[in-house]
mmCIF file of C-alpha atoms and ligand atoms in Angstrom:
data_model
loop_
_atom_site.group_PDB
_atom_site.id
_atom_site.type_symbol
_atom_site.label_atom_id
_atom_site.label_comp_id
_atom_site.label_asym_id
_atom_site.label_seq_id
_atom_site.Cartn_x
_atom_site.Cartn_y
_atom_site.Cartn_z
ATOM 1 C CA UNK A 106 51.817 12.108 -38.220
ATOM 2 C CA UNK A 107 49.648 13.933 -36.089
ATOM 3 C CA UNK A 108 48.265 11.829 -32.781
ATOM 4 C CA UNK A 109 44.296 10.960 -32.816
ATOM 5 C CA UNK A 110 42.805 10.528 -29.173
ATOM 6 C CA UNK A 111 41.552 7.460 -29.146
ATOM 7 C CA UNK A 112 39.128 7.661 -26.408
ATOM 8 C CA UNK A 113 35.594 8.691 -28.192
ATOM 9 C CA UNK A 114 34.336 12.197 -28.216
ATOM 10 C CA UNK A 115 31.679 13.441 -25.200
ATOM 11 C CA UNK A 116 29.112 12.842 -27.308
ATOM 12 C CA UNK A 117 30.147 9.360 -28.661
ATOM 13 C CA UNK A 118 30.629 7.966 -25.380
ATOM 14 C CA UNK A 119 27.127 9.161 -24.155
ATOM 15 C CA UNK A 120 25.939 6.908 -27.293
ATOM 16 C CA UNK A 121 27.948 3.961 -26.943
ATOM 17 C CA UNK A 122 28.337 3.862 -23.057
ATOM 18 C CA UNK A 123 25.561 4.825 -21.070
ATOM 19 C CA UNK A 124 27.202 5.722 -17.483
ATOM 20 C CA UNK A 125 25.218 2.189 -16.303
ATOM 21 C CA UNK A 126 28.859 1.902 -14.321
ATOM 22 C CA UNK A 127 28.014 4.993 -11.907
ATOM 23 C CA UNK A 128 24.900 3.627 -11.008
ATOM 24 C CA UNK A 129 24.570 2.992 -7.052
ATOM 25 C CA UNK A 130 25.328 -1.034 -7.023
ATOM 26 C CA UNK A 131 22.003 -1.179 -4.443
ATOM 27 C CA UNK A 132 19.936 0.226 -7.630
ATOM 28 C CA UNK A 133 21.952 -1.511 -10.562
ATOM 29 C CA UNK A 134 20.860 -4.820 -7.825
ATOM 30 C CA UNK A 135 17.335 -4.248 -7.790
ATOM 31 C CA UNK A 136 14.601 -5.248 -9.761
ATOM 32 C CA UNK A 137 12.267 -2.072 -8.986
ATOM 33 C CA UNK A 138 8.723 -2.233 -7.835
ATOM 34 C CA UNK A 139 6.417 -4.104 -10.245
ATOM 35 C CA UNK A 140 2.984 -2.939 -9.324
ATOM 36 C CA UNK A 141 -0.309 -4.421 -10.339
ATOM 37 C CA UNK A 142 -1.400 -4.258 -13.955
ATOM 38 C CA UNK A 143 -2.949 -1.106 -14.739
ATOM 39 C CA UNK A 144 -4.031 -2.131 -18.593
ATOM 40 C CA UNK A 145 -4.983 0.914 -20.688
ATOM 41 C CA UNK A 146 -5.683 -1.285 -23.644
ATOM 42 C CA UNK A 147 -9.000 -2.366 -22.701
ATOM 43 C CA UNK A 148 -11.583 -1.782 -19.852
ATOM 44 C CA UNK A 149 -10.994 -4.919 -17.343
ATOM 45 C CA UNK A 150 -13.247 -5.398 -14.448
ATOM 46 C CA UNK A 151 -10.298 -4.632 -12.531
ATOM 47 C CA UNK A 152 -10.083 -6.651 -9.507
ATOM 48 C CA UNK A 153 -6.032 -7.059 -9.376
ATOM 49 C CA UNK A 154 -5.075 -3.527 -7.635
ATOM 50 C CA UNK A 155 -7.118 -3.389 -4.362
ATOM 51 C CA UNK A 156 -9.543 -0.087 -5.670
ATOM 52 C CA UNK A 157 -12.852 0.537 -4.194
ATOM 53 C CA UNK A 158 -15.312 -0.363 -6.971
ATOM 54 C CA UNK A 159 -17.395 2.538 -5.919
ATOM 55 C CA UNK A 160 -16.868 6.336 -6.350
ATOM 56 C CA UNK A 161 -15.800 8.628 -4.114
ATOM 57 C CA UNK A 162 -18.291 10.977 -2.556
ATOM 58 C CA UNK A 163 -20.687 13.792 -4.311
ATOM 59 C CA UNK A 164 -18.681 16.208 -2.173
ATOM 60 C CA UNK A 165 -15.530 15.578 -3.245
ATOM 61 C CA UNK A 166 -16.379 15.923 -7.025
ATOM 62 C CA UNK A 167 -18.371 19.329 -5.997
ATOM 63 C CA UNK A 168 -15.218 20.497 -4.006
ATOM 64 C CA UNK A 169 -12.620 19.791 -6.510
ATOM 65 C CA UNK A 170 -14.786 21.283 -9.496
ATOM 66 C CA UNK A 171 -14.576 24.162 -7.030
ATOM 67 C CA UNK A 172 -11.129 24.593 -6.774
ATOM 68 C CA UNK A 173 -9.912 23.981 -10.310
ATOM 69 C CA UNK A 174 -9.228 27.618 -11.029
ATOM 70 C CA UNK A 175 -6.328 30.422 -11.125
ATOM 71 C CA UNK A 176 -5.212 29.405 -8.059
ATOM 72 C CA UNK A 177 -3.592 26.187 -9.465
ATOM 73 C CA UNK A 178 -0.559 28.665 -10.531
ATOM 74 C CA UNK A 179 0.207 28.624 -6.787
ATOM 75 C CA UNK A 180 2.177 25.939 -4.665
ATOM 76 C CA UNK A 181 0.337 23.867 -2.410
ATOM 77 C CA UNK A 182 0.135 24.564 1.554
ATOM 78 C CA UNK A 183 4.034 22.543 2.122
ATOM 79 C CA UNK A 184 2.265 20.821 5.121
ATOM 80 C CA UNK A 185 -1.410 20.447 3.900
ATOM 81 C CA UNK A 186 -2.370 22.205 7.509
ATOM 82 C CA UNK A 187 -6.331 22.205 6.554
ATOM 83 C CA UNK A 188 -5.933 18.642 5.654
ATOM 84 C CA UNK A 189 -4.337 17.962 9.685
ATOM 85 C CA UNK A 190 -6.962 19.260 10.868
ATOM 86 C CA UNK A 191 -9.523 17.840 9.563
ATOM 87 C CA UNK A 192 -7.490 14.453 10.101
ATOM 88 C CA UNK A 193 -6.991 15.539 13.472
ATOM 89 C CA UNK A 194 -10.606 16.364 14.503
ATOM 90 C CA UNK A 195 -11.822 13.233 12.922
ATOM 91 C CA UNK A 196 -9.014 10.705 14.564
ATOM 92 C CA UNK A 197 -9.154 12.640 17.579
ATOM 93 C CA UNK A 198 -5.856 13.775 17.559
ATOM 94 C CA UNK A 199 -3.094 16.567 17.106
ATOM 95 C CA UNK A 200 -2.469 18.740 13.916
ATOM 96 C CA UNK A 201 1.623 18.128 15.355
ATOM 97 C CA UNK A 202 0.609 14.005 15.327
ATOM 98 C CA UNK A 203 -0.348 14.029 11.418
ATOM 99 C CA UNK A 204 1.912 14.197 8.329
ATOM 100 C CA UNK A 205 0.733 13.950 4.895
ATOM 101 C CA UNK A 206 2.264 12.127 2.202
ATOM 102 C CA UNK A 207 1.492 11.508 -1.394
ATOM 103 C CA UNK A 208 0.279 8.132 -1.116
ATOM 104 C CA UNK A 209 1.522 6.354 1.716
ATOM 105 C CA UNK A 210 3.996 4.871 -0.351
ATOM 106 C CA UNK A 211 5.383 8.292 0.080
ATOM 107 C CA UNK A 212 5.273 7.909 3.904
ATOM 108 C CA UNK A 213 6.839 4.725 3.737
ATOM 109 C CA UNK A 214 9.484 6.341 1.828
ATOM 110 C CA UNK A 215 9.991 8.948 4.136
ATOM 111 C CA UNK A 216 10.728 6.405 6.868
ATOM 112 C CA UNK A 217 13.075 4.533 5.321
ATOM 113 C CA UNK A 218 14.880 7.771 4.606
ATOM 114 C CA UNK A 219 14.986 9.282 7.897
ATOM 115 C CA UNK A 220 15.929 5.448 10.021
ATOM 116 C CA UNK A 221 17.910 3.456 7.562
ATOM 117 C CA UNK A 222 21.295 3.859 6.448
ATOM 118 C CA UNK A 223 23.351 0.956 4.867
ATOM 119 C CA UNK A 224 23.249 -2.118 7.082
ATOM 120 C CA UNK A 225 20.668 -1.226 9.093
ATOM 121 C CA UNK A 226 17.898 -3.721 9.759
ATOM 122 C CA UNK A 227 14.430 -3.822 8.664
ATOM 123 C CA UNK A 228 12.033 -6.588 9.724
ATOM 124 C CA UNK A 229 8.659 -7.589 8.882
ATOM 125 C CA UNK A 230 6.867 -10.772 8.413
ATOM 126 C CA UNK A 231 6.560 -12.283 4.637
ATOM 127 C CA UNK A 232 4.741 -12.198 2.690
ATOM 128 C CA UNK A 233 3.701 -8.744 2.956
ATOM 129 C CA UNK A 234 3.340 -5.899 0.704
ATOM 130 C CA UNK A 235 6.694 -6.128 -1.579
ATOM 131 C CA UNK A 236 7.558 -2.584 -1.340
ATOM 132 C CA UNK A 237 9.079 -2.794 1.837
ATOM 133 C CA UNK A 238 11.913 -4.848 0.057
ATOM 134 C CA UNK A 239 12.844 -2.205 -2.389
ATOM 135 C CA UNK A 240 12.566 0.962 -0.306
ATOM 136 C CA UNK A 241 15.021 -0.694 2.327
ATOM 137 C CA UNK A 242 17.024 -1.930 -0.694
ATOM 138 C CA UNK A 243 17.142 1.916 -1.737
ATOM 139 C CA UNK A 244 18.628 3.124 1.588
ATOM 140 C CA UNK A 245 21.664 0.404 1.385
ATOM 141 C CA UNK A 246 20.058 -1.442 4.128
ATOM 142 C CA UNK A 247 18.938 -4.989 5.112
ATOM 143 C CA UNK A 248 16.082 -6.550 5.034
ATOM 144 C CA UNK A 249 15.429 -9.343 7.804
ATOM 145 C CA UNK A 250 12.126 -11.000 6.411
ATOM 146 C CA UNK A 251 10.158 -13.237 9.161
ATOM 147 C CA UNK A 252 8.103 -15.838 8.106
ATOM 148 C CA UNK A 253 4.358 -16.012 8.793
ATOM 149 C CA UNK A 254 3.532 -19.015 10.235
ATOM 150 C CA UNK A 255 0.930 -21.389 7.659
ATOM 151 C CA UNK A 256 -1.756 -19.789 9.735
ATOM 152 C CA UNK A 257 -0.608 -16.211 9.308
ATOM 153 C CA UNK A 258 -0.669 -15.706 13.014
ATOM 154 C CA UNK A 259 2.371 -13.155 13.970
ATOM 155 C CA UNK A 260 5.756 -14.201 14.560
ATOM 156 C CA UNK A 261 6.815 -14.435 17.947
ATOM 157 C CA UNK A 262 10.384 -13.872 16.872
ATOM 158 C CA UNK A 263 10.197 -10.621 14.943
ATOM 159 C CA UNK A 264 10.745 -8.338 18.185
ATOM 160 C CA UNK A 265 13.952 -9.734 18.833
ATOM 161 C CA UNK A 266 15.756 -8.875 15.658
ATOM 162 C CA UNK A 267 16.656 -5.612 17.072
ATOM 163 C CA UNK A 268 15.876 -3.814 13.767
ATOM 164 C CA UNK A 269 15.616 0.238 13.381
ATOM 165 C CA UNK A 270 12.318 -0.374 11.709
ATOM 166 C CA UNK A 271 10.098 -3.427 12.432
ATOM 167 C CA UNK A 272 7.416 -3.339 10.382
ATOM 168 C CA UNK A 273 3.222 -4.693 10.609
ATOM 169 C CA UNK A 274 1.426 -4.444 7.816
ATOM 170 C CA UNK A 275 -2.272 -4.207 9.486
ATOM 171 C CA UNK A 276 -4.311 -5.909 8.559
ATOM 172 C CA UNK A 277 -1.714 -8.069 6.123
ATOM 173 C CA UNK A 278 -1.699 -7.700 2.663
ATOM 174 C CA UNK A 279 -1.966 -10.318 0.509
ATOM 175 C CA UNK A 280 -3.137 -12.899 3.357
ATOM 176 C CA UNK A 281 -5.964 -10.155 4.401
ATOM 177 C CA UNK A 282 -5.518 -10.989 8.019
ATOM 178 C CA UNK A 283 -5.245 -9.088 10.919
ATOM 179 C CA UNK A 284 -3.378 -9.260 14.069
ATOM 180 C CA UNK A 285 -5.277 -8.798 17.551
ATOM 181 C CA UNK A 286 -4.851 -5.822 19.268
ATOM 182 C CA UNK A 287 -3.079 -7.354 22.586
ATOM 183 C CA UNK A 288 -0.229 -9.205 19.907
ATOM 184 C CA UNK A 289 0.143 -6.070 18.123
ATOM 185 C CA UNK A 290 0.433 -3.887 21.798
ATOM 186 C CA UNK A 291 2.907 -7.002 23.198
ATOM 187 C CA UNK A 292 5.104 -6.055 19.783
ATOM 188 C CA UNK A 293 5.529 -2.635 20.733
ATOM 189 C CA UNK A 294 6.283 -3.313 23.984
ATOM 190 C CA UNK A 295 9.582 -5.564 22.730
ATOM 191 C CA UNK A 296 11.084 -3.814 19.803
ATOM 192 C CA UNK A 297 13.450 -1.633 20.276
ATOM 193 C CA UNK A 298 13.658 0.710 17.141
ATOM 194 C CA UNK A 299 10.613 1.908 15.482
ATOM 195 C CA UNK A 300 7.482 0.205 15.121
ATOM 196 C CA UNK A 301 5.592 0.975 11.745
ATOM 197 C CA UNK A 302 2.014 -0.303 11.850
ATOM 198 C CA UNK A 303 0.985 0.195 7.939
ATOM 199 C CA UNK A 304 -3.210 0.427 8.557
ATOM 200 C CA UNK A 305 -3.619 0.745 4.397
ATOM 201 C CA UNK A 306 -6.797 -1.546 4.906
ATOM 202 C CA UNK A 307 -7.845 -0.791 8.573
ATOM 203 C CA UNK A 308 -11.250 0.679 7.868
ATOM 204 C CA UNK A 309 -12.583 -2.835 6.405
ATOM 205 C CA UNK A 310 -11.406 -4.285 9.787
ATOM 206 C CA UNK A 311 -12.594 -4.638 13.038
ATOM 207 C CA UNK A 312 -9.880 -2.810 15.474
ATOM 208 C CA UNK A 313 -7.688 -0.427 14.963
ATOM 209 C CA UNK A 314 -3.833 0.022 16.665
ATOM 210 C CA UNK A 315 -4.255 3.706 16.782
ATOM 211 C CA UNK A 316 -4.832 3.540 21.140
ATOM 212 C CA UNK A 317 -1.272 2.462 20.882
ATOM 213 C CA UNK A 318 -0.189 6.328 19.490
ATOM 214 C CA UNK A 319 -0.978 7.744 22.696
ATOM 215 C CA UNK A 320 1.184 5.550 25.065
ATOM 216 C CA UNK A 321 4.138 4.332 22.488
ATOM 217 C CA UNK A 322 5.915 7.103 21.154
ATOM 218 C CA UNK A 323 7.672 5.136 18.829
ATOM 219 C CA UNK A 324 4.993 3.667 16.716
ATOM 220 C CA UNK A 325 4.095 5.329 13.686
ATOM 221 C CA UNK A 326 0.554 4.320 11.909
ATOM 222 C CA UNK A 327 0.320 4.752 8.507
ATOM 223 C CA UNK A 328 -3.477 5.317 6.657
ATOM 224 C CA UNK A 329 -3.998 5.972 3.027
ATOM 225 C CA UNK A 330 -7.018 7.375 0.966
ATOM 226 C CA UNK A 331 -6.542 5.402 -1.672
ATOM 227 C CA UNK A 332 -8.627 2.165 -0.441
ATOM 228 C CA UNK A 333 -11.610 2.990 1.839
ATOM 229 C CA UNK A 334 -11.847 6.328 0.290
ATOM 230 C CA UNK A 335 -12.105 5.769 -2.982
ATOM 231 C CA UNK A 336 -9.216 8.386 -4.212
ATOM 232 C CA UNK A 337 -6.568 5.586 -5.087
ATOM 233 C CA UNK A 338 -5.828 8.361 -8.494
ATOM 234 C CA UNK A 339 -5.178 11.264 -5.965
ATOM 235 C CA UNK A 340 -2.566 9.977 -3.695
ATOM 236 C CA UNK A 341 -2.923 11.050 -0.307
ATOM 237 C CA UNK A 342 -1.528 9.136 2.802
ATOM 238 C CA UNK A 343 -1.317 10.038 6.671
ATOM 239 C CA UNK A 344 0.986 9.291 8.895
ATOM 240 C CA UNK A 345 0.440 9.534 12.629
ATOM 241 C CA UNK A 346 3.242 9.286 15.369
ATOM 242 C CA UNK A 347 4.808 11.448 18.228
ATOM 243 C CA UNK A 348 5.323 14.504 16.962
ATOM 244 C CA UNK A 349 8.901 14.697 17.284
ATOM 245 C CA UNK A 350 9.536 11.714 15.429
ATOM 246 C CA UNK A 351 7.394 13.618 12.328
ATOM 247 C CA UNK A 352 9.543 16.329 12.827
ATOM 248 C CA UNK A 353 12.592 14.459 11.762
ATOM 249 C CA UNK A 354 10.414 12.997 8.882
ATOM 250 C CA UNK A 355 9.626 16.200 7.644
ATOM 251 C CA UNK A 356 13.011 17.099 7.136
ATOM 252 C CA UNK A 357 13.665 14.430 3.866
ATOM 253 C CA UNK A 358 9.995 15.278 2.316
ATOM 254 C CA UNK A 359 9.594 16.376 -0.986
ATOM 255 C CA UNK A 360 8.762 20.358 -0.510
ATOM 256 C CA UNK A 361 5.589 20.180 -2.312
ATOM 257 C CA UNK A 362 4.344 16.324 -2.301
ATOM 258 C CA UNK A 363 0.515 17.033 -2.331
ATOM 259 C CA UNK A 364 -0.960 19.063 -4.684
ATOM 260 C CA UNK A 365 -3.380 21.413 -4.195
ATOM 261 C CA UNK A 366 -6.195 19.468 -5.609
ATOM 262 C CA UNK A 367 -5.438 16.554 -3.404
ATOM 263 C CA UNK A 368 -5.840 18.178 -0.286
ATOM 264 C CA UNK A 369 -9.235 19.569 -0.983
ATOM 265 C CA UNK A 370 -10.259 15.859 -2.223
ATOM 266 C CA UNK A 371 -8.863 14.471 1.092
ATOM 267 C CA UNK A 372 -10.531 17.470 3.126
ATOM 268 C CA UNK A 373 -13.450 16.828 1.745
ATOM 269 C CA UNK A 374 -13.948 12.795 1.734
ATOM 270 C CA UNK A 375 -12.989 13.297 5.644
ATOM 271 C CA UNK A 376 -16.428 15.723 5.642
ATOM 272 C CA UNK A 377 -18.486 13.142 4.426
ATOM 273 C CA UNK A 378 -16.649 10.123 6.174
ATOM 274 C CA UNK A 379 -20.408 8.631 6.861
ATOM 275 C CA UNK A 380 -19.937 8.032 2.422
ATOM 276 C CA UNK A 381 -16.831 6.044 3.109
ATOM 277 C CA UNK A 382 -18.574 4.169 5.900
ATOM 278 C CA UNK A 383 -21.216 2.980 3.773
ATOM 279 C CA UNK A 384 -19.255 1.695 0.851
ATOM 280 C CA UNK A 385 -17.153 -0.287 3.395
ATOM 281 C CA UNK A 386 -20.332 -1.893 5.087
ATOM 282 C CA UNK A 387 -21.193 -2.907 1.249
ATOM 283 C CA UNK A 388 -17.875 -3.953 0.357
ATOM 284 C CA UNK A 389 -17.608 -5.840 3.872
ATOM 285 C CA UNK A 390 -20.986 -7.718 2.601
ATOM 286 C CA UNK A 391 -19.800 -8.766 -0.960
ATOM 287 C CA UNK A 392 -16.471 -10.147 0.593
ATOM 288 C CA UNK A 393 -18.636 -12.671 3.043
ATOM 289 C CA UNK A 394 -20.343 -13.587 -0.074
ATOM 290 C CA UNK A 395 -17.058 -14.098 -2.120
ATOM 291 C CA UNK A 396 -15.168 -15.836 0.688
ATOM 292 C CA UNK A 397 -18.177 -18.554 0.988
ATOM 293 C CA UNK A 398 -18.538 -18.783 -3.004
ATOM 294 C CA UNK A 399 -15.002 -19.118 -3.254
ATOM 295 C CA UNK A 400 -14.983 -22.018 -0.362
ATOM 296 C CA UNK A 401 -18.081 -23.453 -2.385
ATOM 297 C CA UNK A 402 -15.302 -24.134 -5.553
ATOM 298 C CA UNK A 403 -12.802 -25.568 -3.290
ATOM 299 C CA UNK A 404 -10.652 -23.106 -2.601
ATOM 300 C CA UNK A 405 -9.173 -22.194 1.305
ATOM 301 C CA UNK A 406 -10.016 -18.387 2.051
ATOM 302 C CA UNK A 407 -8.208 -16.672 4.772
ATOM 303 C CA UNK A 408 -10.670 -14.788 6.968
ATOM 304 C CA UNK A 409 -10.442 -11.282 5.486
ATOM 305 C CA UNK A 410 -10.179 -8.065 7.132
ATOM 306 C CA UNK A 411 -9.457 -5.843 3.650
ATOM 307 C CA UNK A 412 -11.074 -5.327 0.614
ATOM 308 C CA UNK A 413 -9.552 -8.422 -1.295
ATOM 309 C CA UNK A 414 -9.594 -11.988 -0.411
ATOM 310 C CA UNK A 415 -6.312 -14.340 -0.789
ATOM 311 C CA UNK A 416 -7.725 -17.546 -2.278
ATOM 312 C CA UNK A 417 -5.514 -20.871 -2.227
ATOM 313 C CA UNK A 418 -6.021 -24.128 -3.746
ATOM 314 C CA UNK A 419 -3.427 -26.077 -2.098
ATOM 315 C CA UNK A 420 -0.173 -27.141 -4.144
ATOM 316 C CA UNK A 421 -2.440 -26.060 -7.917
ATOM 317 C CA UNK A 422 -0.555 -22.955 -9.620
ATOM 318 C CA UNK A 423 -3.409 -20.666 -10.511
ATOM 319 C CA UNK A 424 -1.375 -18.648 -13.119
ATOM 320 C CA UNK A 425 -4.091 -20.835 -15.747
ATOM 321 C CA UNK A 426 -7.259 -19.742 -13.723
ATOM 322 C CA UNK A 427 -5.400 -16.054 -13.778
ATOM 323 C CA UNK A 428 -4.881 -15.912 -17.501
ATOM 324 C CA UNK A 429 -8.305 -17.516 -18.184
ATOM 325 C CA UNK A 430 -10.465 -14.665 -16.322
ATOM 326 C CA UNK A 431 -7.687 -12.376 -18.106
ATOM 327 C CA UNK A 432 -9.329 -13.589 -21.303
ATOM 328 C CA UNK A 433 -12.879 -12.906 -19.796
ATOM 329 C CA UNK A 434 -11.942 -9.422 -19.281
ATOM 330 C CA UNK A 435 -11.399 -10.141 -15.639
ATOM 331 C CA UNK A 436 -8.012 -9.186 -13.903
ATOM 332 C CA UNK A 437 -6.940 -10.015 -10.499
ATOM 333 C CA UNK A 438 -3.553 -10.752 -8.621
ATOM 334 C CA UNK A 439 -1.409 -13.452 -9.445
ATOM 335 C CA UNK A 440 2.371 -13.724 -8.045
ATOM 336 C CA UNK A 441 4.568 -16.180 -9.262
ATOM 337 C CA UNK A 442 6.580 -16.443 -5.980
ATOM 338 C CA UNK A 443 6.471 -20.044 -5.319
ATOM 339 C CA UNK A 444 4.560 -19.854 -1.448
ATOM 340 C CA UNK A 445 1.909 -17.829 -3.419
ATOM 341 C CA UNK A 446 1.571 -19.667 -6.577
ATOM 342 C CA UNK A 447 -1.176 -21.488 -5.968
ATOM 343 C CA UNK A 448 -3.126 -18.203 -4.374
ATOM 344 C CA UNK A 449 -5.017 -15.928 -6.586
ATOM 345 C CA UNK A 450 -5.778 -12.472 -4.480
ATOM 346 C CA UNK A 451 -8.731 -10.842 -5.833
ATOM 347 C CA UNK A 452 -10.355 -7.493 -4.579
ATOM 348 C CA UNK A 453 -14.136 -7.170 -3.492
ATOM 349 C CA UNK A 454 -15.593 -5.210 -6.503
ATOM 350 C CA UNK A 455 -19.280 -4.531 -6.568
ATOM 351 C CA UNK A 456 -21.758 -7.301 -6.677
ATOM 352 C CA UNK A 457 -22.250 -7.724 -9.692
ATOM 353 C CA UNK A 458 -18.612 -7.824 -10.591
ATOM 354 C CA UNK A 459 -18.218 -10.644 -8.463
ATOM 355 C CA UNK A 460 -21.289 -12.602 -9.862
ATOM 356 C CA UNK A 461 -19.175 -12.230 -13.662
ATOM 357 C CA UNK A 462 -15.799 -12.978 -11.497
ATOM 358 C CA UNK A 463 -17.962 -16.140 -9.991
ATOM 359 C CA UNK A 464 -19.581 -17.063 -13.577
ATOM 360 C CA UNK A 465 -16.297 -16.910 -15.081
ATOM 361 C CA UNK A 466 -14.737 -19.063 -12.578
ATOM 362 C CA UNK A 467 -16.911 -21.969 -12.918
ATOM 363 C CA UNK A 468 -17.239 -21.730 -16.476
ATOM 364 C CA UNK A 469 -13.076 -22.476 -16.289
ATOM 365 C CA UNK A 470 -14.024 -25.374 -14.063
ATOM 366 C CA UNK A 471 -16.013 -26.973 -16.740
ATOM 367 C CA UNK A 472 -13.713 -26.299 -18.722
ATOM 368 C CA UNK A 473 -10.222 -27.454 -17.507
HETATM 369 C C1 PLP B 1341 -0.174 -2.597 2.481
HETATM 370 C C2 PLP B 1341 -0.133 -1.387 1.624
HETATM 371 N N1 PLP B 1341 0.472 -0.280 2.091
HETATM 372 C C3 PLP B 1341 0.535 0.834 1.355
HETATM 373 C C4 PLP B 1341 -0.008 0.887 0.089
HETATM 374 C C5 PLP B 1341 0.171 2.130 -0.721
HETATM 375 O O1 PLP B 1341 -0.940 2.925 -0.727
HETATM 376 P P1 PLP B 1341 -0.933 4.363 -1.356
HETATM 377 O O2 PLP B 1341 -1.839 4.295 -2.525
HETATM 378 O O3 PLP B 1341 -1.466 5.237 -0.246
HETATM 379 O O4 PLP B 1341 0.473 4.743 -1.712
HETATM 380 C C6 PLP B 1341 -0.636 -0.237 -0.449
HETATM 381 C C7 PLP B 1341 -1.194 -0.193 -1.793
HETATM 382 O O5 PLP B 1341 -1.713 -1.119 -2.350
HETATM 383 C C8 PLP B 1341 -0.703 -1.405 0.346
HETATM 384 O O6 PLP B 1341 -1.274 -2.520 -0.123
#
């Protein structure tokens, strides 16, 4: 009788057995990224995410309207040079300082790629921004996560952990907060790998750790045009460090991670950086008025230094108040981690979006 294989076919065992077995343990381990809801079902007034509730300026819209055209069939500028420069003249730096990512996220990404291998250590306080977790988690490495102290202030252990990346997310996200200058210098001074300072939020703040670029050649300052700017949809992120260290980052970049229309939007919201100013100063005013409204309905408000406030009401899970202003068309940020649990962390929208977020929130009151 003649002999069947028994194993199945190629093509069976693609159908029965997906190759789940090959996958990198670190990724088959993970739980991926979950990032804020971005419903497409409905229009929420959308205050989960961190966006600037106001457009981005005239000049952008006129530039890119300008530049959709024939030359889209070409690759971008690999560097984005026009973009350094115009980074560089208005940070008062070097073209060789500045690397462009898509997003910062990207940045981030590119960091973790060039310092961390498996084992290596990563440290930053917690809670912070959760991507940290998974890029390390990516490279095989380990994360060493310092606890902020009830009061958020920094922890004075995290320089001793002898990590290849410490990292200071700064001003914090979700607490808001930021850490003074001379804490933030003292840091730099004591870690020994690199020091990432992830300024995401820094124009709604009141100091900056850029000074520390030109004496500490191994921080590296990460800014994004997604918050301040208004261009969350076109992903563009700076870096700034010493130029060798950019060097080395530039050598695991994606060849082409900006497109073309990105770099004029970024180019051109740098022009008219008085337009960014001025939403900030109005965003800066509606989060005073949120943070005492908030305090007026009993809730603790860290002193905010972003565009969102973290809201607490001691030891009472807000997932209720979270799905209730869900079902008034309201979204903000919830996470079910047990330290944040009883948080909500809601972004400064316009006013008015904060007088329905406000309306909505006592009207749960009455009604719980
Ligand atoms: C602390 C922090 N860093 C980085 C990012 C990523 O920003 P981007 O849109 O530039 O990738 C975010 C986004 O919310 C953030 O909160």
């Amino acid at each position: 009788m003649e002999k069947t294989d028994p194993r199945p076919s190629t093509k069976e065992r693609h159908l029965t057995f997906p190759p789940l077995e090959t996958v990198r343990p670190a990724i088959r381990e993970m739980q991926g990224y979950i990032p804020g809801e971005q419903p497409q079902d409905k229009r929420y007034i959308k205050l989960n995410s961190n966006e600037n509730p106001y457009p981005p300026s005239p000049r952008v819209i006129e530039a890119l309207q300008h530049a959709i055209g024939e030359d889209l069939r070409l690759y971008p500028d690999p560097l984005a040079n026009r973009l350094r420069d115009q980074a560089a003249a208005v940070y008062g730096l070097s073209r060789e300082q500045i690397l462009v990512g898509n997003g910062s996220d990207d940045l981030l990404t590119m960091l973790m790629r060039t310092f961390v291998g498996p084992g290596d250590r990563v440290a930053f306080p917690v809670p912070t921004y959760s991507l940290y977790d998974i890029l390390v988690a990516m490279q095989d490495g380990e994360v060493i996560q310092v606890p902020y102290p009830a009061d958020f202030s920094l922890p004075p252990h995290l320089a001793e952990i002898n990590a290849k990346l410490t990292i200071l997310c700064h001003p914090n996200a979700p607490s808001g907060m930021l850490t003074p200058f001379p804490q933030v210098e003292r840091l730099a001074q004591q870690v020994r790998g690199v020091l990432v300072i992830d300024e995401a939020y820094i124009d709604f703040a009141e100091e900056t750790a850029l000074p520390l670029l030109h004496k500490y050649p191994h921080v590296v300052i990460l800014r994004t045009f997604s918050k301040s700017f208004s261009l969350a949809g076109m992903r563009i992120g700076l870096a700034f460090g010493h130029p060798e260290v950019l060097s080395e980052l530039l050598k695991v970049k994606d060849s082409y991670n900006i497109n073309r229309l990105s770099i004029v939007a970024a180019v051109a919201a740098l022009e008219d950086y008085a337009w960014m100013r001025q939403n900030v100063e109005k965003i800066r005013a509606t989060r005073g008025r949120l943070t005492t409204a908030l305090r007026a309905l009993g809730y603790v408000v860290y002193a905010s230094q972003t565009n969102f406030v973290l809201a607490r009401k001691p030891g009472v899970r807000q997932e209720p108040v979270y799905l209730g202003l869900k079902e008034r068309g309201l979204l903000v940020r919830y996470f079910s981690a047990p330290e944040l649990a009883d948080c909500l962390r809601i972004t400064v929208g316009t006013d008015e979006e904060i007088d329905r977020l406000l309306a909505a929130m006592q009207d749960l009151r009455r009604s719980a």
